[in-house]
Every structure is written in C-alpha cells, then in structure tokens.
Amino acid sequence: MKRKTLARLTTLCCAAAAGIALTVGSARAADDAVKIGFITDMSGLYADIDGQGGLEAIRMAVADFGGKVNGKPIQILYADHQNKADIAASRAREWFDRDGVDAVIGGTNSATALSTNQVAGEKHKVYINIGAGADTLTNEQCTPYTVHYAYDTTALAKGTGSAITKQGGKTWYFLTADYAFGKALEKNTADVVKANGGQVLGEVRHPLSASDFSSFLLQAQASKAQILGLANAGGDTINSIKAAKEFGITKTMKLAALLIFIDDIHSLGLETTQGLVATDSWYWNKDPNTRKWAQRYFDKMKKMPSSLQAADYSATMTYLKAVQAVGSTDPDKVMAQLKKTKIDDFYGKGYIRQDGSFIHDMYLMQVKTPAESKEPWDYYNITATIPGEQAFTTKQETRCALWK
C-alpha cells in the first residue's frame, strides 16, 4: 500500500514538473518571438474585402520591416472566425493563453470584433481592429488596449448619409444586416438624416449572408421612401443591389450603399453601380504613394487592394514601429507609444486618440461611369475629403469612459 501511494505521489510530482516545464518552455518560446495573430473572415461573405488578401498585406508589412524587431523574429498566426463571435473569442483566448501572442489584428464583422475586444481587455493585450464597423468599440466598450483603425459607423454615416440627405434624399428606409454592425450603421445614419432635416420611414432586418432579398425589398418599396439605405456589407451588399435592380426597386428608389468596397464594385460592374455615393478610408488610385503600394499588392494577388487590406499593412507596420520604439511587447508601453505616435504613411495621416480611434481623413467618392473609367479597377472619383476631426465621434458625442 505504501509503495502504491509513493508511486502515485511520484507520478503526480513528475506530471506537475512536466506541466511546469511545458509552461516555462511555452513562455520562453513566446519570449523568443514577437507574435501577431490575425483573425478575420477567410471563407464567407467578407472574405474578398479582407481574408487572404489581408493576410498577404500583413506578410508584406513584416517582410518590409525586415522579419525581426528588437532582434526577435516576427511570427504571424491566422484564423478564420467564420463570422461567429464565440469562435473569435475562443481563438483569441487560446492565442493569448497558450501561444503567447502579443497582439491581435482583427478583421471584418463587428460581433467577432466585440467578443475579441472583450478578451483582449481582460488579458491586457493589444487589439487592433481593421474591418469591423460598430462604433461601440471606441464608445461603450472601449478599453485601454484596443485601436479601431480604418473606419466606423459614425464616419460612414457622416459621409454618405449626410451627403445624400443634403442632395435632396429626405426620406429613407433601411435594409439592415441583423447584427451589431448593421444596427449601429442604421442608427448612426438615421441620426444624421434626421439632423439634416430628413425622415426615416422604416426599416427591415435581414440575416447575415441572406440568400433571398425579395420580401425585404418589397417592404422597402412599399414605404415610398426616396432612399433605400443599405446598412450591410460584403456579399450582402452585392446581393441586395443585384436584387434591387432585378425587382425594379431602383426605378423608384435611390440606393445608398452605406458601406461598399472596391471589390463589391468590381463584382457588380460599373453598369450597375455607376453614380453610387460611397465613403471609405482609402482608395488605391488616390495618389502616387497609394498607387505604388497597390501595384506591389496587385503583383502578388492579381487584384487591387481594398481599404481594409491597405489598413492591415499600415496597422502592422505601426504596431511593429511601436514595439521597436519601446524595446518591448509590453502592452501598456506599446499602447502608450501608439497613442503618442503621429502616423504618416500611404494609408493615412493622423493619430490614435485616447478612446482608441485612429483619427484620419475619410473620403466621399462617387462610382464612375464606364466611359469615365480609364483602366481596370479605376472605379471612383473622390468628390470630397472629410477631415478626421469631423468624420469620427467628437468628445461631445463620446460614450467612452476613457475619453470623457
């Protein structure tokens, strides 16, 4: 009996020692590299606007940085969150706890962004979101560790919503993706419409990745509103525009695509999209610097980059420069450095505010006619530049406790 007890204790001690060794080994492995996790939609309705292209942009940034920072190799981990908040949160937690990831760059989908944001806040880890729109990230759910890099629903509403209302589109009906992003974009745009003397006659919500928009569009048409506001994105925007044209909705209502990307224009074609007003943070054909980087990306991916893919590169470089400047991946030191850095690259010029928003100019654009387009992917005329201080949430509007 004593021998069995002794053997059992020996086994338990060995197992505990092995566990400690594994933990120490994992920690040492993590300390030997700077690890960036990239999580986005790799296979669903948002894959074209970020996905593999976003991953390639991050790889380009790491290569351009030299592959190392402070003498340590830079490693990239990536995952497909499948547009599911629980998968995103689980993977982020796994990366932080098991794999020693130093920072996560988050792609599309606001539900997944908010769940990742919560985990990063709990773990005190840097989280830079690129493709999610919900302005809740830098308002009610702001944390000291999150940066919202590319755009948000406030900026989109102040751009497209304001412009169309001022052009005479006074009555609106919304076709809205039924999750965090769609609801935030609808609310922000409705507020802007009303502030500019317009009316909202109603809304209808559709599920993410909807296969049939006919019933939703017929409800919108019955409202007799002038403007059909599309508070969705990616594949849902593409399919709702196709269906609106097929059912003749565009004969009586003007479409307002509140978030549309160059990939969506490419998929739909200029014949279908000409004249659409859009707000975005970046356009590949804006100036020599944007064209130079875009051509490098095109050589790899055989397509021009979206604003999100450009932002993926920029955010990665910005993070690595901060790590280099402080000589550490310590989240508090890195975040302090990020918030005092003046960002100036081909993507944008600006700064990261205390609420985590990257304040930079946004652009109001109109889709060209086929006759105006001079080369492949030449789809936009930039009609106005919206200064960052005007585009994003103001201090008077903020709901972020860090910036009150």
XYZ file of C-alpha atoms in Angstrom:
404
model
C 0.000 0.000 0.000
C 2.816 2.393 0.920
C 4.609 1.525 -2.323
C 1.439 2.294 -4.358
C 0.955 5.606 -2.528
C 4.607 6.506 -3.054
C 4.386 5.575 -6.744
C 1.247 7.661 -7.153
C 2.871 10.683 -5.472
C 5.947 10.261 -7.653
C 3.758 10.173 -10.774
C 1.862 13.293 -9.686
C 5.088 15.157 -8.930
C 6.549 14.203 -12.303
C 3.372 15.296 -14.069
C 3.403 18.601 -12.209
C 7.065 19.110 -13.029
C 6.369 18.306 -16.678
C 3.497 20.800 -16.667
C 5.739 23.482 -15.199
C 8.426 22.652 -17.759
C 5.913 22.922 -20.594
C 4.637 26.236 -19.258
C 8.154 27.615 -18.907
C 9.035 26.235 -22.346
C 5.989 27.892 -23.893
C 6.799 31.173 -22.172
C 10.396 31.023 -23.411
C 9.189 30.220 -26.936
C 6.839 33.188 -26.772
C 9.657 35.407 -25.465
C 11.860 34.357 -28.383
C 9.488 35.800 -30.996
C 7.064 38.668 -31.477
C 3.733 37.065 -32.341
C 0.862 38.721 -34.181
C -2.463 36.945 -34.571
C -4.722 37.837 -37.494
C -8.354 36.757 -37.304
C -10.905 37.583 -39.973
C -13.453 36.107 -42.360
C -11.419 33.811 -44.603
C -14.251 31.939 -46.275
C -17.562 33.812 -46.035
C -19.282 36.945 -47.292
C -16.456 39.287 -46.190
C -13.522 37.182 -47.451
C -12.951 39.256 -50.605
C -12.613 42.582 -48.797
C -10.119 41.214 -46.225
C -9.463 37.461 -45.924
C -6.385 36.049 -47.629
C -5.649 39.463 -49.094
C -5.452 40.951 -45.618
C -3.117 38.170 -44.530
C -0.874 38.835 -47.544
C -0.810 42.548 -46.688
C 0.341 41.722 -43.148
C 3.022 39.413 -44.531
C 4.186 42.227 -46.819
C 4.494 44.536 -43.812
C 6.510 42.009 -41.813
C 8.824 41.408 -44.780
C 9.280 45.149 -45.327
C 10.105 45.550 -41.634
C 12.881 43.001 -42.062
C 11.216 39.999 -40.446
C 12.573 40.896 -36.998
C 12.009 43.517 -34.338
C 14.382 44.131 -31.429
C 16.375 41.093 -32.572
C 13.381 38.736 -32.390
C 11.679 37.069 -35.354
C 8.127 38.182 -36.126
C 5.613 35.346 -36.386
C 2.118 35.565 -37.860
C -0.699 33.294 -36.739
C -4.041 33.448 -38.523
C -7.536 32.032 -38.238
C -10.972 32.127 -39.847
C -13.579 33.265 -37.326
C -16.394 32.178 -39.703
C -18.322 35.303 -38.654
C -19.035 33.707 -35.279
C -18.359 35.674 -32.107
C -17.727 32.582 -29.959
C -15.093 31.245 -32.350
C -13.319 34.611 -32.402
C -13.283 34.890 -28.609
C -12.143 31.300 -28.150
C -9.294 31.656 -30.626
C -8.141 34.958 -29.131
C -8.108 33.442 -25.644
C -6.179 30.432 -26.928
C -3.642 32.625 -28.677
C -3.058 34.763 -25.597
C -3.017 31.939 -23.023
C -1.346 29.101 -24.921
C 0.568 30.587 -27.831
C 1.945 33.746 -26.295
C 0.515 36.056 -28.943
C 1.461 39.676 -28.274
C -1.173 41.435 -30.376
C -4.228 40.540 -32.416
C -5.236 42.274 -35.625
C -8.944 41.758 -36.144
C -10.676 41.837 -39.494
C -14.289 42.059 -40.549
C -17.522 41.504 -38.583
C -18.492 43.610 -35.573
C -19.842 40.741 -33.472
C -16.500 38.938 -33.655
C -14.663 42.217 -33.038
C -16.619 42.968 -29.876
C -16.024 39.481 -28.487
C -12.294 39.671 -29.257
C -12.189 43.151 -27.758
C -13.589 41.797 -24.503
C -10.967 39.048 -24.302
C -8.119 41.437 -25.138
C -9.325 43.847 -22.482
C -9.455 41.086 -19.869
C -5.980 39.834 -20.805
C -4.472 43.329 -21.162
C -3.351 42.575 -24.731
C -3.119 44.854 -27.751
C -6.048 44.518 -30.155
C -6.120 46.472 -33.419
C -9.354 46.130 -35.328
C -9.438 46.919 -39.022
C -12.621 45.750 -40.682
C -15.412 45.877 -38.107
C -17.607 48.956 -38.252
C -19.556 49.193 -34.986
C -18.538 52.377 -33.188
C -19.272 50.640 -29.885
C -15.613 49.525 -29.950
C -14.499 53.049 -29.126
C -17.589 54.046 -27.160
C -19.387 51.883 -24.564
C -16.923 49.003 -24.955
C -13.695 50.976 -25.316
C -10.670 49.565 -23.474
C -7.114 50.872 -22.933
C -5.842 48.112 -25.268
C -7.999 48.484 -28.381
C -7.379 50.529 -31.522
C -10.107 50.993 -34.162
C -8.008 51.642 -37.234
C -9.861 52.015 -40.544
C -13.381 53.415 -40.141
C -16.504 53.130 -38.042
C -20.239 53.527 -38.473
C -20.148 57.138 -37.272
C -17.703 58.100 -40.035
C -19.738 56.248 -42.671
C -22.951 57.950 -41.587
C -21.400 61.412 -41.518
C -20.061 60.777 -45.019
C -22.630 59.038 -47.197
C -25.716 59.674 -45.055
C -25.055 63.383 -44.775
C -24.142 63.836 -48.449
C -27.249 62.105 -49.826
C -29.613 63.892 -47.453
C -28.118 67.263 -48.380
C -28.537 66.347 -52.065
C -32.289 66.048 -51.540
C -32.738 62.472 -50.330
C -35.003 63.370 -47.426
C -36.999 60.177 -46.842
C -35.171 56.948 -46.004
C -35.946 53.277 -45.494
C -33.230 50.932 -44.214
C -32.349 47.393 -45.269
C -30.175 46.299 -42.380
C -27.977 43.307 -41.558
C -29.394 41.937 -38.322
C -26.319 42.101 -36.074
C -24.138 44.643 -34.277
C -22.638 46.335 -37.334
C -25.875 46.730 -39.293
C -27.806 48.048 -36.314
C -25.062 50.556 -35.454
C -24.805 51.768 -39.055
C -28.581 52.145 -39.309
C -28.772 54.110 -36.051
C -25.840 56.397 -36.841
C -27.154 57.125 -40.336
C -30.716 57.688 -39.116
C -29.392 60.225 -36.610
C -27.516 62.064 -39.378
C -30.540 62.003 -41.696
C -32.794 63.479 -39.013
C -30.190 66.095 -38.061
C -30.183 67.235 -41.684
C -33.956 67.566 -41.906
C -34.747 64.108 -43.261
C -37.159 61.386 -42.130
C -36.798 57.657 -41.572
C -39.931 55.849 -42.742
C -38.944 52.397 -41.510
C -36.501 49.537 -41.606
C -36.339 45.814 -42.237
C -33.675 43.456 -40.922
C -32.164 40.579 -42.865
C -29.968 37.722 -41.578
C -26.247 37.694 -42.280
C -25.464 36.010 -45.629
C -29.107 36.227 -46.723
C -29.948 34.195 -49.829
C -33.177 35.966 -50.808
C -33.816 39.699 -50.511
C -37.117 39.841 -52.407
C -39.501 40.139 -49.447
C -37.279 42.717 -47.729
C -37.065 44.838 -50.857
C -40.806 44.749 -51.462
C -41.349 46.066 -47.934
C -38.882 48.850 -48.638
C -40.598 49.756 -51.913
C -43.997 49.899 -50.219
C -42.677 52.620 -47.885
C -42.400 55.009 -50.878
C -39.169 56.403 -49.415
C -36.782 58.184 -51.758
C -33.677 56.434 -50.418
C -33.043 52.788 -49.650
C -30.193 52.770 -47.145
C -28.211 49.525 -47.277
C -26.833 49.020 -43.785
C -24.913 45.873 -44.674
C -21.610 44.932 -46.301
C -19.715 42.492 -48.473
C -21.738 39.734 -50.083
C -24.963 41.057 -48.565
C -24.463 44.448 -50.213
C -23.666 42.825 -53.553
C -26.735 40.577 -53.435
C -29.104 43.291 -52.234
C -28.017 45.637 -55.057
C -28.430 42.858 -57.628
C -31.885 42.031 -56.287
C -32.925 45.705 -56.153
C -32.126 46.069 -59.833
C -33.785 42.751 -60.734
C -37.038 43.669 -58.964
C -37.114 47.190 -60.358
C -36.618 48.847 -56.964
C -34.045 51.213 -58.442
C -36.717 52.722 -60.723
C -38.471 54.304 -57.733
C -35.792 54.430 -55.017
C -32.191 55.597 -54.991
C -29.747 53.191 -53.356
C -27.394 54.389 -50.621
C -24.724 51.734 -50.082
C -23.548 52.876 -46.669
C -20.511 50.587 -46.741
C -19.269 49.389 -50.088
C -15.775 48.312 -51.080
C -13.909 48.331 -54.367
C -14.246 44.538 -54.534
C -18.038 44.940 -54.455
C -17.907 47.463 -57.319
C -15.691 45.079 -59.275
C -18.115 42.208 -58.723
C -21.202 44.208 -59.693
C -19.647 46.169 -62.570
C -19.828 49.863 -63.403
C -23.035 49.490 -65.415
C -24.834 48.506 -62.217
C -23.017 50.721 -59.709
C -22.306 53.946 -61.633
C -23.317 57.020 -59.662
C -23.342 55.309 -56.255
C -22.026 57.501 -53.436
C -19.559 55.828 -51.065
C -17.475 56.743 -48.036
C -14.160 54.982 -47.478
C -10.848 55.477 -45.719
C -8.575 54.810 -48.712
C -8.537 54.315 -52.471
C -5.706 52.714 -54.415
C -5.795 55.310 -57.219
C -5.735 58.402 -54.996
C -2.090 59.468 -55.422
C 1.376 58.165 -56.397
C 2.033 56.621 -52.962
C -1.246 54.687 -52.891
C -0.692 53.511 -56.468
C 2.866 52.363 -55.731
C 1.835 50.163 -52.804
C -1.274 48.926 -54.615
C 0.810 47.781 -57.573
C 3.028 45.735 -55.257
C -0.084 44.145 -53.791
C -1.554 43.558 -57.263
C 1.613 41.758 -58.368
C 1.025 39.257 -55.567
C -2.775 38.944 -55.527
C -3.739 39.861 -59.134
C -6.350 42.319 -57.858
C -6.275 45.780 -56.393
C -6.453 46.033 -52.596
C -9.454 47.159 -50.614
C -9.086 49.862 -47.994
C -9.086 47.137 -45.338
C -6.149 45.307 -46.885
C -4.203 48.559 -47.103
C -5.061 49.221 -43.455
C -3.895 45.720 -42.465
C -0.433 46.587 -43.800
C -0.397 50.035 -42.195
C -1.566 48.795 -38.790
C 1.047 46.032 -38.743
C 3.838 48.499 -39.532
C 2.515 50.951 -36.947
C 2.442 48.243 -34.256
C 5.942 46.989 -35.075
C 7.357 50.517 -35.001
C 5.849 50.985 -31.544
C 7.370 47.707 -30.318
C 10.721 48.794 -31.736
C 10.492 52.238 -30.129
C 9.826 50.928 -26.608
C 12.098 47.874 -26.989
C 9.363 45.602 -25.701
C 5.985 43.986 -26.427
C 4.699 45.120 -23.023
C 1.068 46.066 -23.839
C 0.947 49.177 -21.660
C 4.190 50.551 -23.059
C 3.200 49.740 -26.643
C -0.239 51.336 -26.264
C 1.293 54.463 -24.733
C 3.670 54.675 -27.680
C 0.875 54.137 -30.199
C -1.153 56.966 -28.673
C 1.696 59.449 -28.934
C 2.771 58.444 -32.457
C 1.995 60.591 -35.485
C 1.079 58.118 -38.214
C 2.034 59.158 -41.746
C 2.121 56.545 -44.490
C 0.491 55.681 -47.824
C -2.695 54.658 -45.990
C -3.300 57.737 -43.899
C -2.040 60.545 -41.726
C -3.262 61.038 -38.186
C -3.072 59.862 -34.607
C -4.641 57.373 -32.215
C -6.922 59.055 -29.708
C -7.446 58.094 -26.051
C -10.652 56.254 -26.975
C -8.664 54.073 -29.406
C -9.879 55.676 -32.643
C -7.297 56.272 -35.372
C -8.240 59.782 -36.469
C -7.555 60.248 -40.177
C -9.300 61.698 -43.207
C -12.190 59.873 -44.824
C -13.194 60.250 -48.471
C -16.549 60.781 -50.105
C -16.497 59.118 -53.516
C -18.790 58.512 -56.453
C -18.610 55.457 -58.683
C -17.539 56.335 -62.226
C -19.494 55.642 -65.361
C -17.992 53.025 -67.717
C -16.904 55.868 -70.011
C -15.037 57.640 -67.196
C -13.036 54.566 -66.168
C -9.613 54.663 -67.849
C -8.107 51.391 -66.680
C -9.031 48.206 -64.783
C -10.079 48.928 -61.172
C -10.392 52.674 -61.922
C -13.796 52.983 -60.279
C -14.040 56.125 -58.138
C -13.995 59.881 -58.340
C -13.068 61.400 -54.965
C -15.602 64.198 -54.531
C -14.716 65.390 -51.028
C -12.214 64.875 -48.229
C -13.759 64.690 -44.761
C -11.211 65.749 -42.103
C -10.781 63.124 -39.405
C -11.797 65.500 -36.632
C -15.161 65.911 -38.370
C -15.621 62.324 -39.568
C -15.334 60.462 -36.271
C -17.080 60.753 -32.909
C -16.390 64.053 -31.181
C -15.643 64.483 -27.497
C -19.150 65.863 -27.022
C -20.592 62.712 -28.588
C -18.317 60.124 -26.969
C -19.648 57.370 -24.753
C -16.152 56.098 -23.918
C -15.213 56.424 -20.244
C -11.529 56.739 -21.195
C -12.141 59.981 -23.098
C -14.784 61.827 -21.095
